[in-house]
Short mmCIF file of C-alpha atoms and ligand atoms in Angstrom, two decimals:
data_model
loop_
_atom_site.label_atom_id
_atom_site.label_comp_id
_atom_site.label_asym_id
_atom_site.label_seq_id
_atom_site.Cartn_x
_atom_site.Cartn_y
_atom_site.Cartn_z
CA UNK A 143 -7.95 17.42 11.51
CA UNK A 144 -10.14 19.98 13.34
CA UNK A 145 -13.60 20.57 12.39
CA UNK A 146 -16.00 23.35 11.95
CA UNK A 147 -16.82 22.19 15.45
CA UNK A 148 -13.67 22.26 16.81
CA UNK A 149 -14.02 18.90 17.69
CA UNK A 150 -11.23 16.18 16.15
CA UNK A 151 -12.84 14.09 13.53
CA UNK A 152 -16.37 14.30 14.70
CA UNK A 153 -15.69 11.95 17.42
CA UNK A 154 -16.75 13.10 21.04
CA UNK A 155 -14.98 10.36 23.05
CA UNK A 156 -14.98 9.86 26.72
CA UNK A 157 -12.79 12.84 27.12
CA UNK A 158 -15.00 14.97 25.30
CA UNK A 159 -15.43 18.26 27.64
CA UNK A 160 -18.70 19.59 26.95
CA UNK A 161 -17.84 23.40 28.39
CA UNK A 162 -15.13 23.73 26.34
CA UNK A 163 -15.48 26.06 23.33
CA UNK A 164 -12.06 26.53 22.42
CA UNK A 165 -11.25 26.15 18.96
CA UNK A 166 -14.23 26.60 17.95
CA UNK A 167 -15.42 28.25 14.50
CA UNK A 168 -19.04 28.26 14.15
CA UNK A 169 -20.83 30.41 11.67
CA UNK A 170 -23.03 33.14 14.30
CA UNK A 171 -21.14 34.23 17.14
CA UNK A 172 -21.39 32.26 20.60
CA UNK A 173 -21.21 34.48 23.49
CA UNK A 174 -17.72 34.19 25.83
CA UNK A 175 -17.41 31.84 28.29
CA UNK A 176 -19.52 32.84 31.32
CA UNK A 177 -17.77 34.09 34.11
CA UNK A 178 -17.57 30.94 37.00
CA UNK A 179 -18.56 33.34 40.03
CA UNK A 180 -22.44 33.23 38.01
CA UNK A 181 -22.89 29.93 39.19
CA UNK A 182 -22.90 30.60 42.43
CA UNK A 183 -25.26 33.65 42.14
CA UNK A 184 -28.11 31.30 39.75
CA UNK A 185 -27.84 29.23 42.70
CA UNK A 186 -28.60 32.10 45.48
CA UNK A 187 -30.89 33.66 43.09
CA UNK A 188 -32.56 30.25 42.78
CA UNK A 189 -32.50 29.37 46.42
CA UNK A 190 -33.79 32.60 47.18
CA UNK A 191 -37.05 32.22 44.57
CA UNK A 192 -37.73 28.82 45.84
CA UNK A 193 -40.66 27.70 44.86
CA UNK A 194 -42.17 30.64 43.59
CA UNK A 195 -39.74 29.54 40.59
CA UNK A 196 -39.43 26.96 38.25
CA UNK A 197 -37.09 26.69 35.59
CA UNK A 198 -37.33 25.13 32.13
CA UNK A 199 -34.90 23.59 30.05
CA UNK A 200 -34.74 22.53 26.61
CA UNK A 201 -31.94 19.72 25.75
CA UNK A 202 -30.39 22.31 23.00
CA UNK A 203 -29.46 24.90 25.49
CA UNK A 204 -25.82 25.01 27.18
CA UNK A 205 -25.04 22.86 29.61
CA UNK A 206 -23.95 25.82 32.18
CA UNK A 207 -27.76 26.71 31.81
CA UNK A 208 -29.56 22.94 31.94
CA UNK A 209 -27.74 22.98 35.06
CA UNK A 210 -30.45 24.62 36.36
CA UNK A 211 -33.58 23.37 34.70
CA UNK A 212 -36.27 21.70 37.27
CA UNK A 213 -36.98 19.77 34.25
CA UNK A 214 -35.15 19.05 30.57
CA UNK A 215 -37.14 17.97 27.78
CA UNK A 216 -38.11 18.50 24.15
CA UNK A 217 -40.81 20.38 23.12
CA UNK A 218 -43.34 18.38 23.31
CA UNK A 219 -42.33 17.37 27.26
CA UNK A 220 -41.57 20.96 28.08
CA UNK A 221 -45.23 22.50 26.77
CA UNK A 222 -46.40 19.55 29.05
CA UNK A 223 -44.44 20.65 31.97
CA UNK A 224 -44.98 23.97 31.78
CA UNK A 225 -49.46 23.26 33.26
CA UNK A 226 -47.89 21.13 35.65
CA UNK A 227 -46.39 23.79 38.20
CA UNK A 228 -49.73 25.91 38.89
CA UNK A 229 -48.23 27.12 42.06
CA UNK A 230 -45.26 28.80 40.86
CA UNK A 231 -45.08 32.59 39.75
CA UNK A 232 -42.70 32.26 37.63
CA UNK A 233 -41.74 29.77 34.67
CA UNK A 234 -38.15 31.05 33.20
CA UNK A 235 -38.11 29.18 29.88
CA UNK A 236 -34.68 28.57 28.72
CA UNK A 237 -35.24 27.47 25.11
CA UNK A 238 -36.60 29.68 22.73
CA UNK A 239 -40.01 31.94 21.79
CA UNK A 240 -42.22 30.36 20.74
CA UNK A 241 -41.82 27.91 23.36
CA UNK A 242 -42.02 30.71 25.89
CA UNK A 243 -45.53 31.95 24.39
CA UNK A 244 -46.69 28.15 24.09
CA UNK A 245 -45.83 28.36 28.35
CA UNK A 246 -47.77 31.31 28.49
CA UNK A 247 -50.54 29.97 26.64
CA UNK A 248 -50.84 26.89 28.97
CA UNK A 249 -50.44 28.61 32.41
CA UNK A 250 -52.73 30.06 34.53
CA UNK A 251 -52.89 34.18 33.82
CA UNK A 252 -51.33 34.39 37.63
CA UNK A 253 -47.65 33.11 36.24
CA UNK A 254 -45.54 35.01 34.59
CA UNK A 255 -43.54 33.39 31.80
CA UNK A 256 -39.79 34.97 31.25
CA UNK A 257 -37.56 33.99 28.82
CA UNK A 258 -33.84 35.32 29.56
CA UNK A 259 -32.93 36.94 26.29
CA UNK A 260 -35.17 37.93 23.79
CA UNK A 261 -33.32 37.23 21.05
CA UNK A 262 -33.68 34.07 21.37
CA UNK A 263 -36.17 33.18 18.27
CA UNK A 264 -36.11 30.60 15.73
CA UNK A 265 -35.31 31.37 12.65
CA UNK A 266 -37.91 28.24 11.05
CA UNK A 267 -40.70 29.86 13.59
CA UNK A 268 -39.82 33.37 11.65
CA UNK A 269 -40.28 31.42 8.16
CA UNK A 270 -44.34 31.13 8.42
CA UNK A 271 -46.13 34.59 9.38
CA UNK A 272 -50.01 35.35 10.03
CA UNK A 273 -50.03 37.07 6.75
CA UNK A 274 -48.36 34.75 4.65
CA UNK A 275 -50.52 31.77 6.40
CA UNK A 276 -53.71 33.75 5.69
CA UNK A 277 -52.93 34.49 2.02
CA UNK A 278 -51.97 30.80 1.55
CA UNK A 279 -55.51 30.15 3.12
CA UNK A 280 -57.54 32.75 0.98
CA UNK A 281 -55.77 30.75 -1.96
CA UNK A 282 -57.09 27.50 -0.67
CA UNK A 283 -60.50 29.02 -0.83
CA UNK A 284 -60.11 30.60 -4.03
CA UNK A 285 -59.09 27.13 -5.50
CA UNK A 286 -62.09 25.24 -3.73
CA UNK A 287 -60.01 22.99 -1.42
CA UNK A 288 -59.91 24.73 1.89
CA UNK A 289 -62.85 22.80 2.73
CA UNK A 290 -60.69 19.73 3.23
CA UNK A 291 -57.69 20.94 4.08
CA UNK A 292 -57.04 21.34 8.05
CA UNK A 293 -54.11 23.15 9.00
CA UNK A 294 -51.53 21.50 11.29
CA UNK A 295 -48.50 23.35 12.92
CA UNK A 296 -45.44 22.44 14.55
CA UNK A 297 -44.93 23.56 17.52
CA UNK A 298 -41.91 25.39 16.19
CA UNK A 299 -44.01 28.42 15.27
CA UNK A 300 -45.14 31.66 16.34
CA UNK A 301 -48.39 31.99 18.91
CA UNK A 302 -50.87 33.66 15.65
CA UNK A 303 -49.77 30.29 13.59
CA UNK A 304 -51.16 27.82 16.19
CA UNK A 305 -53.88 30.51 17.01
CA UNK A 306 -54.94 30.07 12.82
CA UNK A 307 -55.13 26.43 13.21
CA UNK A 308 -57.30 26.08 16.19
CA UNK A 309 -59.66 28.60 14.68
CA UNK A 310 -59.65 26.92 11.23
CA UNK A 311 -59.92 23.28 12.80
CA UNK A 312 -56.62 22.34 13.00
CA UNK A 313 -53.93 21.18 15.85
CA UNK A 314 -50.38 21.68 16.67
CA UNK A 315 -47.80 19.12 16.46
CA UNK A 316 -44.10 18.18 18.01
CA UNK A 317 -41.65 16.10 16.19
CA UNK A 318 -42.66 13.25 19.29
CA UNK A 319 -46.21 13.01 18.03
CA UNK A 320 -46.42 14.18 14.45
CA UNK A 321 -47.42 10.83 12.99
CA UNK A 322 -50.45 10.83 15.85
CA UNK A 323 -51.54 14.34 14.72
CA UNK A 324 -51.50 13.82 11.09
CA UNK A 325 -53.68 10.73 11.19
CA UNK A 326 -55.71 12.95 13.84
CA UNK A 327 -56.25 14.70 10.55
CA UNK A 328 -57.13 12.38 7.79
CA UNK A 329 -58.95 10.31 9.63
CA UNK A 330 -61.40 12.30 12.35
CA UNK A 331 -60.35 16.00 12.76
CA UNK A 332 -62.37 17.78 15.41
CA UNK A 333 -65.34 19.11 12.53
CA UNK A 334 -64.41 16.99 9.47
CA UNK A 335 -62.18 14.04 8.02
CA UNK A 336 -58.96 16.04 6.49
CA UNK A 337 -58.54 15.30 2.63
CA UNK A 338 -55.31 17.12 2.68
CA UNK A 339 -53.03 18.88 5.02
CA UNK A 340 -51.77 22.12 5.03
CA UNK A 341 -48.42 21.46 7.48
CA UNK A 342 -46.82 24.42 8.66
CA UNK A 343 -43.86 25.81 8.55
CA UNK A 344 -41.33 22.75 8.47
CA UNK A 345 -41.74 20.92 5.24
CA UNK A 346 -38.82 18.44 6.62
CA UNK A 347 -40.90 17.13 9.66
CA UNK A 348 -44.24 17.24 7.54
CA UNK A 349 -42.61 15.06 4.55
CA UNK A 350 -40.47 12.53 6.54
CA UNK A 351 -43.83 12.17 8.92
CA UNK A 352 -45.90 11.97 5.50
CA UNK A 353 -43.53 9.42 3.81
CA UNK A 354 -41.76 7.29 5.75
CA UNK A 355 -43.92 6.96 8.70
CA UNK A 356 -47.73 6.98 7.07
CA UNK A 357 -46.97 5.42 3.67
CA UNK A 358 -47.66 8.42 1.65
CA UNK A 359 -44.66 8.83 -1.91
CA UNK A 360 -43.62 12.01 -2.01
CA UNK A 361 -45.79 12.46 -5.11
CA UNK A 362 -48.48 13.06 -2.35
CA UNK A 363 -46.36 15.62 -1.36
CA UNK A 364 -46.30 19.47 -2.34
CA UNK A 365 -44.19 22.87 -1.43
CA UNK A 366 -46.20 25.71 -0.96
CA UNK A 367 -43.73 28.88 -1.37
CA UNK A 368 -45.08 32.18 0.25
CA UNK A 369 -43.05 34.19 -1.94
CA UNK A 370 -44.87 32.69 -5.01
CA UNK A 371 -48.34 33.78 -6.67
CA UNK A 372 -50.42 30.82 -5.37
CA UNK A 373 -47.50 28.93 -3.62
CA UNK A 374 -46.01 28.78 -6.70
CA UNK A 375 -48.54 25.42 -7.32
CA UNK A 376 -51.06 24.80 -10.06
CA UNK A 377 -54.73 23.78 -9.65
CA UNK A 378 -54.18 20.40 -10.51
CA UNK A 379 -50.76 20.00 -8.05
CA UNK A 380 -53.29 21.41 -5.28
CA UNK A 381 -56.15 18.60 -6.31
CA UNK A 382 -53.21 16.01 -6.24
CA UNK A 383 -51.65 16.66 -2.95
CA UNK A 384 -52.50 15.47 0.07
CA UNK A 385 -49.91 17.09 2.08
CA UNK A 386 -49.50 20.74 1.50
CA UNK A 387 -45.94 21.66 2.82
CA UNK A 388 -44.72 25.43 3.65
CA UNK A 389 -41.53 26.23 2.61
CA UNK A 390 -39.77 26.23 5.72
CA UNK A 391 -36.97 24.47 7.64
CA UNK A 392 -34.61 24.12 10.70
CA UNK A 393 -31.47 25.79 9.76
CA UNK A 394 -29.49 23.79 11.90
CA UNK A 395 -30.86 20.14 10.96
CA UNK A 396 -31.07 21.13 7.51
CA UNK A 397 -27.20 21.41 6.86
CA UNK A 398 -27.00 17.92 7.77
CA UNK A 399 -26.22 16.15 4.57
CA UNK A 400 -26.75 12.72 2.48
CA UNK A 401 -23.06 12.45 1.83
CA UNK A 402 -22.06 12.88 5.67
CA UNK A 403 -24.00 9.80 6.84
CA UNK A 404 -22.02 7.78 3.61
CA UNK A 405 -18.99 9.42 5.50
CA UNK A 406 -19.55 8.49 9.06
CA UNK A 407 -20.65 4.99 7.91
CA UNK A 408 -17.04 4.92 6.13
CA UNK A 409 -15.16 5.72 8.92
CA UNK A 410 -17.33 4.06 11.97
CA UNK A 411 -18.17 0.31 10.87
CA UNK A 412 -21.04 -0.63 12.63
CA UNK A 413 -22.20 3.17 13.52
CA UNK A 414 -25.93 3.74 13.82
CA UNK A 415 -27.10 7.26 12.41
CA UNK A 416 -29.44 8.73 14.56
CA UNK A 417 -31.20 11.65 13.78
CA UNK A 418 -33.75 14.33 14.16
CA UNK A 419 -37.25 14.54 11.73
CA UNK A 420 -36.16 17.85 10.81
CA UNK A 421 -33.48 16.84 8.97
CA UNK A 422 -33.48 16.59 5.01
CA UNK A 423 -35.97 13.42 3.59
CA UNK A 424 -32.38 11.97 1.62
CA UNK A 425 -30.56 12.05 5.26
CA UNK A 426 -33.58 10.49 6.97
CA UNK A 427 -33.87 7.70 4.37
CA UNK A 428 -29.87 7.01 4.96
CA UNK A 429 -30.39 6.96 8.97
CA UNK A 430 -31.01 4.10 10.74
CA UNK A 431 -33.41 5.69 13.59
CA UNK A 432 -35.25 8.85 13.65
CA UNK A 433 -36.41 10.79 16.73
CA UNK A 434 -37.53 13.80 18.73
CA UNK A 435 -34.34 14.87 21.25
CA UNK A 436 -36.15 12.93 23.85
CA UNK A 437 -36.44 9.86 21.60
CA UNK A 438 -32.40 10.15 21.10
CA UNK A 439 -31.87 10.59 24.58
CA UNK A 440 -33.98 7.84 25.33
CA UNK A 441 -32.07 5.26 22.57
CA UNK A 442 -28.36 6.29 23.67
CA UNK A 443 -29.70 5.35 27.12
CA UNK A 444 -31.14 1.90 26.18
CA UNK A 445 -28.15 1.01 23.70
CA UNK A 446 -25.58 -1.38 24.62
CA UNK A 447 -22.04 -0.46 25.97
CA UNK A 448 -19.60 -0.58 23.34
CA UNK A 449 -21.84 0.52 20.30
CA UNK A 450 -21.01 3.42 18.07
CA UNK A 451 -23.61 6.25 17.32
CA UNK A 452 -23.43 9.42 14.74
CA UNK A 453 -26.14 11.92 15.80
CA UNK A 454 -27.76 14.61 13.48
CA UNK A 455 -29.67 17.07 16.06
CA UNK A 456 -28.11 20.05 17.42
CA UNK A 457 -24.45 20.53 18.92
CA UNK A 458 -25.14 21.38 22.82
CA UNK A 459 -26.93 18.34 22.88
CA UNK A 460 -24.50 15.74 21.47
CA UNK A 461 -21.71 16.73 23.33
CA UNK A 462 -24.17 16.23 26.22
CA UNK A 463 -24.62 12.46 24.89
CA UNK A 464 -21.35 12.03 24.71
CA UNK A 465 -20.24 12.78 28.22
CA UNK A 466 -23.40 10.96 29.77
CA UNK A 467 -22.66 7.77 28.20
CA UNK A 468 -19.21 7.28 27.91
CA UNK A 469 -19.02 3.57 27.33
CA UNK A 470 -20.45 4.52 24.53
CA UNK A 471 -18.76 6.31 21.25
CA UNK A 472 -20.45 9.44 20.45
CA UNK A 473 -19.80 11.00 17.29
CA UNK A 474 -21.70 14.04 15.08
CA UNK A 475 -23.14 13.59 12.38
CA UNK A 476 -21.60 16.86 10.00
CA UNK A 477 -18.79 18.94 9.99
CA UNK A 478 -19.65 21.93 8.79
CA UNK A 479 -23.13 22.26 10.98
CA UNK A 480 -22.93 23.82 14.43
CA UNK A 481 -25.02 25.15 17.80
CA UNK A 482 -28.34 26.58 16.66
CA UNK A 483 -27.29 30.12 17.60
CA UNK A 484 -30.72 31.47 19.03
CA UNK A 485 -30.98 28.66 21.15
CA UNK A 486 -27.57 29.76 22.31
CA UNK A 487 -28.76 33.07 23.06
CA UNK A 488 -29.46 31.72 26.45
CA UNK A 489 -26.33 31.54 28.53
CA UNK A 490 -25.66 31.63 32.67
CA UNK A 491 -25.25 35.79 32.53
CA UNK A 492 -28.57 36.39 31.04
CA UNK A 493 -30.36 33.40 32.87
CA UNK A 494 -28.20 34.97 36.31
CA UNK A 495 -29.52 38.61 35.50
CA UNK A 496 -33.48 37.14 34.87
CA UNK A 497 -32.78 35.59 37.97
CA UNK A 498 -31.36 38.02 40.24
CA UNK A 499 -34.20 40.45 38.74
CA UNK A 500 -37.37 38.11 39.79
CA UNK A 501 -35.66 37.64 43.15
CA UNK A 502 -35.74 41.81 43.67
CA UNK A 503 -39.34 41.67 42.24
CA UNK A 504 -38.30 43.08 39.20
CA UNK A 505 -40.41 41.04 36.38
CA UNK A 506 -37.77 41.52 33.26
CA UNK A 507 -38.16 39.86 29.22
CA UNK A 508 -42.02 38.88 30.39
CA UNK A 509 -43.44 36.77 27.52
CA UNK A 510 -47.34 37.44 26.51
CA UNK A 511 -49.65 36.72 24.31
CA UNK A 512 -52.66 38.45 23.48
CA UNK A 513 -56.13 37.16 24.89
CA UNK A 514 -58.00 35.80 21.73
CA UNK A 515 -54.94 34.77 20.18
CA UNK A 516 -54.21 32.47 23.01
CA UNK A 517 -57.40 31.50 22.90
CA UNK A 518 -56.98 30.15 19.86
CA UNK A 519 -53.88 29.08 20.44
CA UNK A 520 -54.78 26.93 22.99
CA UNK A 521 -57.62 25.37 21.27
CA UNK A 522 -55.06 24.01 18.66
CA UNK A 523 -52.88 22.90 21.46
CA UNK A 524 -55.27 21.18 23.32
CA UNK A 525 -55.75 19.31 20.36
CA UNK A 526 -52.37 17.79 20.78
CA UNK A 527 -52.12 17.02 24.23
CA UNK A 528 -55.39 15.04 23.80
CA UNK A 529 -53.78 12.83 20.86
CA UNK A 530 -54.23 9.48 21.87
P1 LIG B 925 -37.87 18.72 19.78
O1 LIG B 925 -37.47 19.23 21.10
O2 LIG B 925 -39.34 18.60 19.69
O3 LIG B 925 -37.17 17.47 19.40
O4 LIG B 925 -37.51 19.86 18.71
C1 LIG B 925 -36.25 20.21 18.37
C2 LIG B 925 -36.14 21.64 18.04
O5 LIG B 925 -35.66 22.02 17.01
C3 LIG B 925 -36.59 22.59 18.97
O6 LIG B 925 -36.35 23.84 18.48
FE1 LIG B 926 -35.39 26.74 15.47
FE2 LIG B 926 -33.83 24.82 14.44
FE3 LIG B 926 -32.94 26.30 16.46
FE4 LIG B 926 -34.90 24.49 16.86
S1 LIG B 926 -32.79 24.05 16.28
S2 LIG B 926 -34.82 26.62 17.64
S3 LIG B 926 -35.98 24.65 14.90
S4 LIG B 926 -33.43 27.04 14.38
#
């Protein structure tokens, strides 16, 4: 039986090949197959740039672009990463946009920060914008609570979200340190102690954070909808809540379902179901371990040889997994969920042509961010990187 996937019965055994696209069906068209003669010229192009040049890669993107990452790492790594290169001119961030502005935003204004296709967004990032955020906020006020609410972002959002939370006293987040900056919240915050949080824009990471890591029932827990009067909440659900969710989510993680972790469990005895924070709270409860893509990287690499793993986080990645541990059986999670198609965006022509451009002193897909909004922006990121 093929799947959605293209891949037989979920399993991505030793012979898994992780170029190979054939057969595959996803919903959101995946670019061809790069032309092999590209390799060669990232690697001149590279060469050439030296190291006026380094190259970021998140673990989502193909693996004919990681190829030529410096460094791989998840969000939370990569923003970390991106400070840590002062001397080159240019960081080429092969992941998506906001992670490009959060690059620019941490970099000295001499670098230049170029992501290879601009169409690479995120399509949770798009589900939280200023104006939205700011009529949410003006609701706060109106109902008396804004006072105690501080605002905390995940990272997977655009530059004028994070930029709001560092001016209203809040900090950003990554699914590696959520738990830290949430009871950075409640218990000191940088002007006050945090009665409630207003978590932006994945209401996924900010429940399963909320509930199964910090004890709160999901009782503590409200949606705020942006296309509602007033979130669609009453008074007395606001005075109630402690954690204010938007209405947002991953559109990859969230097709991973309840019913396929039953499945796998079926058909794998012993599996362990390993997945990412963004997922639904019913597929996190049925999981067995929860983690950043660093975190699952990390576990695959520490489990023993022999053992069976399902993983819920995004395609590219898994078949990664499965090829760099192959005494080890590999399997995803769900059927019928695929590549996240943005992060796709980047492949070896458009990485080649960014490349090739830089190298002729042609800056090309430049990502900036506007002075005060940075500003902010970086306030609220500081925040995190000084999380204990
Ligand atoms: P992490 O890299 O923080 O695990 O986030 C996953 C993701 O969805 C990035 O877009
Ligand atoms: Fe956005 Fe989800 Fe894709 Fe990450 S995996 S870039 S959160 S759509």
């Amino acid at each position: 039986m093929a799947t959605q996937t293209g891949l037989p019965l979920f399993v991505l055994g030793r012979d898994a090949d992780p170029h190979s696209e054939k057969g595959v069906d996803c919903p959101g068209e995946l670019p061809p197959a790069s032309d092999p003669d590209l390799v060669e010229r990232a690697r001149k192009a590279k060469e050439a740039l030296g190291d006026r040049l380094f190259v970021l890669g998140h673990h989502y993107q193909r693996d004919e672009v990681i190829q030529f990452a410096d460094v791989t790492g998840d969000s939370f790594k990569l923003a970390r990463q991106a400070a840590a290169r002062p001397e080159a001119e240019f960081i080429v961030f092969c992941g998506v946009h906001f992670m490009a502005e959060s690059a620019d935003i941490l970099t000295a204004e001499t670098q230049k920060v170029i992501l290879p296709d601009l169409a690479a967004g995120c399509s949770m990032a798009d589900m939280a914008t200023f104006d939205q955020v700011e009529e949410c906020w003006e609701s706060l006020e109106d109902a008396g609570l804004a006072d105690q609410v501080i605002p905390v972002t995940y990272m997977n959002s655009s530059a004028d979200i994070k930029a709001f939370c560092g001016r209203n006293g809040g900090a950003v987040c990554t699914s590696s340190n959520a738990k830290r900056a949430l009871d950075w919240a409640f218990e000191r915050g940088e002007f006050k102690r945090g009665e409630k949080v207003l978590f932006l824009p994945d209401q996924h990471l900010g429940r399963n954070t909320a509930v199964l890591e910090m004890g709160m029932s999901l009782d503590d827990c409200v949606v705020w909808n942006p296309h509602r009067p007033n979130g669609g909440l009453t008074q007395e659900q606001l005075d109630r809540a402690r954690m204010i969710l938007w209405k947002g989510h991953c559109s990859v993680h969230g097709r991973f379902t309840a019913e396929s972790v039953d499945d796998v469990r079926r058909r794998i005895p012993g599996v362990n179901v390993l997945v990412h924070p963004e997922c639904k709270h019913e597929v996190v409860l049925k999981a067995d371990h929860v983690g950043s893509t660093e975190h699952i990287i990390k576990m695959l690499e520490a489990a023993p040889a022999g053992s069976s793993w399902a993983i819920g986080t995004e395609l590219n990645l898994v078949k990664r997994l499965a090829v760099m541990f192959p005494d080890k059986n590999v399997s995803f999670l769900d059927k019928t969920v695929c590549y996240c198609s943005t992060m796709n965006r980047i492949d070896l022509p458009h990485l080649v042509w960014a490349l090739e451009s830089l190298a002729l002193g042609e800056v090309v897909n430049q990502i900036t961010v506007d002075d005060d909004t940075a500003h902010w922006a970086r306030v609220a990121l500081d925040r995190m990187l000084a999380l204990p």
